Coordinates of N, CA and C in Angstrom, one line a residue:
M1 N 93.1 -93.7 -2.8 CA 93.3 -92.6 -3.7 C 92.0 -91.9 -3.9
A2 N 92.1 -90.6 -3.9 CA 90.9 -89.8 -4.0 C 90.4 -89.7 -5.4
N3 N 89.0 -89.7 -5.5 CA 88.4 -89.6 -6.8 C 88.3 -88.1 -7.2
H4 N 88.4 -87.8 -8.4 CA 88.1 -86.4 -8.9 C 86.7 -86.5 -9.5
P5 N 86.0 -85.4 -9.6 CA 84.7 -85.4 -10.1 C 84.6 -86.1 -11.5
S6 N 85.7 -86.0 -12.3 CA 85.7 -86.7 -13.6 C 85.8 -88.2 -13.4
D7 N 86.2 -88.7 -12.3 CA 86.4 -90.2 -12.1 C 85.1 -90.9 -11.8
S8 N 84.1 -90.1 -11.4 CA 82.8 -90.7 -11.1 C 81.7 -90.0 -11.8
S9 N 80.6 -90.7 -12.0 CA 79.5 -90.0 -12.7 C 78.9 -88.9 -11.9
P10 N 78.3 -87.9 -12.5 CA 77.7 -86.9 -11.7 C 76.6 -87.4 -10.8
S11 N 75.9 -88.4 -11.2 CA 74.8 -89.0 -10.4 C 75.4 -89.7 -9.1
T12 N 76.5 -90.3 -9.3 CA 77.2 -91.0 -8.1 C 77.6 -89.9 -7.1
T13 N 78.3 -88.9 -7.6 CA 78.7 -87.8 -6.7 C 77.6 -87.1 -6.1
S14 N 76.5 -86.9 -6.8 CA 75.3 -86.2 -6.3 C 74.6 -87.1 -5.3
A15 N 74.5 -88.4 -5.5 CA 73.9 -89.3 -4.6 C 74.7 -89.3 -3.3
T16 N 76.0 -89.4 -3.4 CA 76.9 -89.4 -2.2 C 76.7 -88.1 -1.4
K17 N 76.8 -87.0 -2.1 CA 76.7 -85.7 -1.4 C 75.3 -85.6 -0.7
S18 N 74.3 -86.1 -1.4 CA 72.9 -86.1 -0.8 C 72.9 -86.9 0.5
T19 N 73.5 -88.1 0.4 CA 73.5 -88.9 1.6 C 74.3 -88.3 2.8
Q20 N 75.4 -87.7 2.4 CA 76.2 -87.0 3.4 C 75.5 -85.8 4.0
V21 N 74.8 -85.0 3.2 CA 74.1 -83.9 3.7 C 72.9 -84.3 4.5
L22 N 72.2 -85.4 4.1 CA 71.1 -85.9 5.0 C 71.6 -86.4 6.3
L23 N 72.7 -87.1 6.4 CA 73.2 -87.6 7.6 C 73.7 -86.5 8.5
S24 N 74.3 -85.5 7.9 CA 74.8 -84.4 8.7 C 73.6 -83.6 9.2
T25 N 72.6 -83.4 8.4 CA 71.4 -82.7 8.8 C 70.7 -83.4 10.0
L26 N 70.6 -84.7 9.9 CA 70.0 -85.5 11.0 C 70.8 -85.3 12.3
W27 N 72.1 -85.2 12.2 CA 72.9 -85.0 13.4 C 72.6 -83.6 14.0
V28 N 72.4 -82.6 13.1 CA 72.1 -81.2 13.6 C 70.7 -81.3 14.3
F29 N 69.8 -82.0 13.7 CA 68.5 -82.2 14.3 C 68.6 -82.9 15.7
A30 N 69.4 -83.9 15.8 CA 69.6 -84.6 17.0 C 70.2 -83.7 18.1
V31 N 71.2 -83.0 17.7 CA 71.9 -82.1 18.6 C 71.0 -81.0 19.2
F32 N 70.2 -80.4 18.3 CA 69.2 -79.4 18.8 C 68.2 -80.0 19.8
N33 N 67.8 -81.2 19.5 CA 66.9 -81.9 20.4 C 67.5 -82.2 21.8
Y34 N 68.8 -82.6 21.7 CA 69.5 -82.9 23.0 C 69.6 -81.6 23.8
L35 N 70.0 -80.5 23.1 CA 70.1 -79.2 23.8 C 68.8 -78.7 24.3
Y36 N 67.8 -78.7 23.5 CA 66.5 -78.2 24.0 C 65.9 -79.1 25.1
A37 N 66.1 -80.4 25.1 CA 65.7 -81.2 26.2 C 66.3 -80.8 27.5
D38 N 67.6 -80.4 27.4 CA 68.3 -79.9 28.6 C 67.8 -78.5 29.0
V39 N 67.6 -77.7 28.1 CA 67.1 -76.3 28.4 C 65.7 -76.4 29.1
V40 N 64.8 -77.2 28.5 CA 63.5 -77.4 29.1 C 63.6 -78.0 30.5
T41 N 64.5 -79.0 30.7 CA 64.7 -79.6 32.0 C 65.2 -78.5 33.0
L42 N 66.0 -77.6 32.6 CA 66.4 -76.5 33.5 C 65.3 -75.5 33.9
M43 N 64.2 -75.5 33.1 CA 63.0 -74.7 33.4 C 62.1 -75.4 34.4
D44 N 62.3 -76.7 34.6 CA 61.5 -77.5 35.6 C 62.1 -77.3 37.0
A45 N 61.3 -76.5 37.8 CA 61.8 -76.1 39.1 C 62.3 -77.4 40.0
E46 N 61.5 -78.4 39.9 CA 61.8 -79.6 40.7 C 63.1 -80.3 40.2
M47 N 63.3 -80.4 38.9 CA 64.5 -80.9 38.3 C 65.7 -80.0 38.6
L48 N 65.5 -78.7 38.5 CA 66.6 -77.7 38.7 C 67.1 -77.9 40.2
K49 N 66.2 -78.0 41.1 CA 66.6 -78.2 42.5 C 67.5 -79.5 42.7
M50 N 67.1 -80.5 42.0 CA 67.9 -81.8 42.1 C 69.2 -81.6 41.4
I51 N 69.2 -80.9 40.3 CA 70.5 -80.7 39.6 C 71.4 -79.8 40.4
M52 N 70.9 -78.8 41.0 CA 71.7 -77.9 41.8 C 72.2 -78.6 43.1
G53 N 71.4 -79.6 43.6 CA 71.8 -80.4 44.7 C 72.8 -81.5 44.4
G54 N 73.1 -81.6 43.1 CA 74.0 -82.6 42.6 C 73.5 -84.1 42.6
Q55 N 72.2 -84.2 42.7 CA 71.7 -85.6 42.7 C 70.3 -85.5 42.0
V56 N 70.3 -86.3 40.9 CA 69.0 -86.4 40.1 C 68.5 -87.8 40.2
G57 N 67.5 -88.0 41.0 CA 67.0 -89.4 41.2 C 68.1 -90.2 41.9
S58 N 68.5 -91.3 41.4 CA 69.6 -92.1 42.0 C 70.9 -91.8 41.4
M59 N 71.0 -90.8 40.5 CA 72.2 -90.4 39.8 C 72.9 -89.3 40.5
R60 N 74.1 -89.5 40.9 CA 74.9 -88.4 41.5 C 75.6 -87.7 40.4
M61 N 75.5 -86.4 40.4 CA 76.1 -85.5 39.3 C 77.6 -85.3 39.6
T62 N 78.4 -86.2 39.3 CA 79.9 -86.1 39.5 C 80.5 -85.4 38.3
R63 N 81.7 -85.0 38.5 CA 82.5 -84.4 37.4 C 82.8 -85.5 36.3
G64 N 82.9 -86.7 36.8 CA 83.1 -87.8 35.8 C 81.9 -88.0 34.9
L65 N 80.7 -88.0 35.6 CA 79.5 -88.1 34.8 C 79.3 -87.0 33.9
L66 N 79.6 -85.8 34.3 CA 79.5 -84.6 33.4 C 80.5 -84.7 32.3
L67 N 81.7 -85.2 32.5 CA 82.6 -85.3 31.4 C 82.1 -86.4 30.4
G68 N 81.5 -87.5 30.9 CA 80.9 -88.5 30.0 C 79.8 -87.9 29.2
A69 N 79.0 -87.0 29.8 CA 77.9 -86.3 29.1 C 78.5 -85.4 28.0
A70 N 79.6 -84.7 28.4 CA 80.2 -83.8 27.4 C 80.8 -84.5 26.2
V71 N 81.4 -85.7 26.5 CA 82.0 -86.5 25.4 C 80.8 -87.0 24.5
L72 N 79.8 -87.4 25.1 CA 78.6 -87.9 24.4 C 78.1 -86.9 23.4
V73 N 77.8 -85.7 24.0 CA 77.3 -84.6 23.2 C 78.3 -84.2 22.1
E74 N 79.6 -84.2 22.4 CA 80.6 -83.8 21.4 C 80.6 -84.7 20.3
T75 N 80.4 -86.0 20.5 CA 80.4 -87.0 19.4 C 79.3 -86.6 18.4
A76 N 78.1 -86.2 18.9 CA 77.0 -85.9 18.1 C 77.4 -84.6 17.3
I77 N 78.0 -83.6 17.9 CA 78.4 -82.4 17.3 C 79.4 -82.7 16.2
A78 N 80.4 -83.6 16.5 CA 81.4 -83.9 15.6 C 80.8 -84.6 14.3
M79 N 79.8 -85.4 14.6 CA 79.2 -86.2 13.4 C 78.6 -85.2 12.4
V80 N 78.2 -84.0 12.8 CA 77.7 -83.0 11.8 C 78.7 -82.8 10.8
V81 N 80.0 -82.6 11.2 CA 81.1 -82.4 10.2 C 81.6 -83.7 9.6
L82 N 81.8 -84.7 10.4 CA 82.3 -86.0 9.9 C 81.4 -86.6 8.9
S83 N 80.1 -86.4 9.0 CA 79.2 -87.0 8.0 C 79.4 -86.4 6.6
R84 N 80.0 -85.2 6.6 CA 80.2 -84.5 5.3 C 81.6 -84.7 4.7
V85 N 82.6 -85.1 5.6 CA 84.0 -85.2 5.1 C 84.6 -86.5 5.1
L86 N 84.1 -87.5 5.9 CA 84.7 -88.8 5.9 C 84.5 -89.5 4.6
E87 N 85.4 -90.4 4.2 CA 85.2 -91.2 3.0 C 84.1 -92.2 3.3
Y88 N 83.6 -92.8 2.3 CA 82.4 -93.7 2.4 C 82.5 -94.7 3.6
T89 N 83.5 -95.6 3.6 CA 83.5 -96.6 4.6 C 83.5 -96.1 6.0
L90 N 84.5 -95.2 6.3 CA 84.5 -94.6 7.6 C 83.3 -93.8 7.9
N91 N 82.7 -93.1 7.0 CA 81.5 -92.3 7.2 C 80.3 -93.2 7.6
R92 N 80.2 -94.3 6.8 CA 79.1 -95.2 7.1 C 79.2 -95.8 8.5
W93 N 80.4 -96.3 8.8 CA 80.6 -96.9 10.1 C 80.5 -95.9 11.3
A94 N 81.1 -94.7 11.1 CA 81.0 -93.7 12.1 C 79.6 -93.4 12.4
N95 N 78.7 -93.2 11.4 CA 77.3 -92.9 11.6 C 76.6 -94.1 12.3
M96 N 76.9 -95.3 11.9 CA 76.2 -96.4 12.6 C 76.6 -96.6 14.0
I97 N 77.9 -96.5 14.3 CA 78.4 -96.6 15.7 C 77.9 -95.5 16.6
A98 N 78.1 -94.2 16.1 CA 77.6 -93.1 16.9 C 76.1 -93.1 17.1
G99 N 75.4 -93.5 16.0 CA 73.9 -93.6 16.1 C 73.5 -94.7 17.2
V100 N 74.2 -95.8 17.2 CA 73.8 -96.9 18.2 C 74.2 -96.4 19.6
I101 N 75.3 -95.7 19.7 CA 75.7 -95.2 21.1 C 74.7 -94.2 21.6
H102 N 74.3 -93.3 20.7 CA 73.4 -92.2 21.1 C 72.0 -92.8 21.4
T103 N 71.6 -93.7 20.6 CA 70.3 -94.4 20.8 C 70.3 -95.1 22.2
A104 N 71.3 -95.8 22.4 CA 71.4 -96.5 23.7 C 71.5 -95.6 24.9
A105 N 72.2 -94.5 24.7 CA 72.4 -93.5 25.8 C 71.0 -92.9 26.2
V106 N 70.3 -92.5 25.2 CA 68.9 -91.9 25.5 C 68.0 -92.9 26.0
A107 N 68.0 -94.1 25.5 CA 67.1 -95.2 26.0 C 67.5 -95.5 27.5
L108 N 68.8 -95.6 27.8 CA 69.2 -95.9 29.1 C 68.8 -94.7 30.1
S109 N 68.9 -93.5 29.6 CA 68.5 -92.4 30.4 C 67.0 -92.5 30.9
L110 N 66.2 -93.1 30.1 CA 64.8 -93.3 30.4 C 64.6 -94.2 31.6
V111 N 65.5 -95.2 31.7 CA 65.3 -96.2 32.8 C 66.3 -96.1 33.9
L112 N 67.4 -95.4 33.7 CA 68.4 -95.2 34.8 C 68.4 -93.8 35.4
G113 N 67.5 -93.0 34.9 CA 67.5 -91.6 35.4 C 67.0 -91.5 36.8
G114 N 66.5 -92.5 37.4 CA 66.0 -92.4 38.7 C 64.6 -91.9 38.8
G115 N 63.6 -92.7 38.7 CA 62.2 -92.2 38.8 C 61.6 -92.3 37.4
T116 N 60.3 -91.8 37.4 CA 59.6 -91.8 36.1 C 60.0 -90.6 35.3
P117 N 60.3 -90.8 34.0 CA 60.7 -89.6 33.2 C 59.5 -88.7 33.0
T118 N 59.7 -87.4 33.0 CA 58.7 -86.4 32.7 C 58.1 -86.6 31.3
L119 N 56.9 -86.1 31.1 CA 56.3 -86.1 29.7 C 57.2 -85.4 28.7
Y120 N 57.7 -84.2 29.1 CA 58.5 -83.5 28.1 C 59.8 -84.2 27.8
Y121 N 60.4 -84.9 28.8 CA 61.6 -85.7 28.5 C 61.3 -86.9 27.6
L122 N 60.1 -87.6 27.9 CA 59.7 -88.7 27.0 C 59.5 -88.2 25.6
F123 N 58.9 -87.0 25.4 CA 58.7 -86.4 24.1 C 60.0 -86.3 23.4
F124 N 61.0 -85.6 24.0 CA 62.3 -85.4 23.4 C 63.0 -86.7 23.1
A125 N 63.0 -87.6 24.1 CA 63.7 -88.9 24.0 C 63.1 -89.7 22.8
T126 N 61.8 -89.6 22.6 CA 61.2 -90.4 21.5 C 61.7 -89.8 20.2
I127 N 61.8 -88.5 20.1 CA 62.3 -87.9 18.8 C 63.7 -88.2 18.6
E128 N 64.5 -88.1 19.7 CA 66.0 -88.4 19.6 C 66.3 -89.8 19.2
I129 N 65.6 -90.7 19.8 CA 65.7 -92.2 19.5 C 65.3 -92.4 18.1
A130 N 64.2 -91.9 17.6 CA 63.7 -92.1 16.3 C 64.8 -91.5 15.3
C131 N 65.3 -90.4 15.6 CA 66.3 -89.8 14.7 C 67.6 -90.6 14.6
T132 N 68.1 -91.1 15.8 CA 69.4 -91.8 15.7 C 69.2 -93.2 15.2
V133 N 68.0 -93.8 15.4 CA 67.7 -95.1 14.8 C 67.6 -94.9 13.2
F134 N 67.0 -93.8 12.8 CA 67.0 -93.6 11.3 C 68.4 -93.4 10.8
I135 N 69.3 -92.7 11.5 CA 70.7 -92.5 11.1 C 71.3 -93.8 10.9
V136 N 71.2 -94.7 11.9 CA 71.8 -96.1 11.8 C 71.2 -96.8 10.6
W137 N 69.9 -96.8 10.4 CA 69.3 -97.5 9.3 C 69.7 -97.0 8.0
Y138 N 69.8 -95.6 7.9 CA 70.1 -95.0 6.6 C 71.6 -95.3 6.3
A139 N 72.5 -95.2 7.2 CA 73.9 -95.5 7.0 C 74.1 -97.0 6.7
W140 N 73.3 -97.8 7.3 CA 73.4 -99.3 7.0 C 73.0 -99.5 5.6
R141 N 72.0 -98.9 5.1 CA 71.5 -99.1 3.7 C 72.3 -98.3 2.6
W142 N 73.2 -97.5 3.0 CA 74.0 -96.7 2.1 C 74.9 -97.7 1.4
K143 N 74.8 -97.7 0.1 CA 75.5 -98.7 -0.8 C 76.8 -98.0 -1.3
P144 N 77.9 -98.8 -1.4 CA 79.2 -98.3 -1.9 C 79.1 -97.8 -3.3
A145 N 78.2 -98.3 -4.1 CA 78.1 -97.9 -5.5 C 77.7 -96.4 -5.6
T146 N 77.2 -95.8 -4.5 CA 76.8 -94.4 -4.6 C 77.8 -93.5 -3.9
A147 N 79.0 -94.1 -3.6 CA 80.0 -93.2 -2.9 C 81.3 -93.2 -3.6
P148 N 81.9 -92.1 -3.8 CA 83.3 -92.0 -4.3 C 84.2 -92.4 -3.2
T149 N 85.5 -92.6 -3.5 CA 86.5 -93.0 -2.5 C 86.7 -92.0 -1.5
S150 N 86.7 -90.7 -1.8 CA 86.9 -89.6 -0.9 C 85.8 -88.6 -1.0
A151 N 85.1 -88.4 0.1 CA 84.0 -87.4 0.1 C 84.5 -86.0 -0.1
I152 N 85.7 -85.7 0.4 CA 86.3 -84.4 0.3 C 86.6 -84.0 -1.1
A153 N 87.2 -85.0 -1.9 CA 87.6 -84.7 -3.2 C 86.4 -84.5 -4.2
A154 N 85.3 -85.2 -3.8 CA 84.1 -85.1 -4.7 C 83.5 -83.8 -4.4

């Protein structure tokens, strides 16, 4: 059952909204970093040649791989909205699960990308990993006492 603003104290509603806004903002930050890492990679002539050839290091650029990449990025984009509208329990778990998946994906890209990562990619990957680890940590520490039953109703 959804809470109405009168069902919870203003500080509880405010704390929940603050947590939701922070998590959503962190996902926006992560998405921009994912996108700009890709944009900068396309400016690297050597990487662009490999991408255009369909092979980056030991990784073949198949349609299946590209679909997987699209699904991965879409989960981060969806988390921008979901962090604001999901009720507490689903919100918390969605942020932790998506954060772990994105942390693992970026970490794996550093070792499975075929070759030594470029300095610019290491830079972006470090920021992305720090952001998603923080999302997981923050969602993990989010206490139910600070969340109404429904984020939408609050």
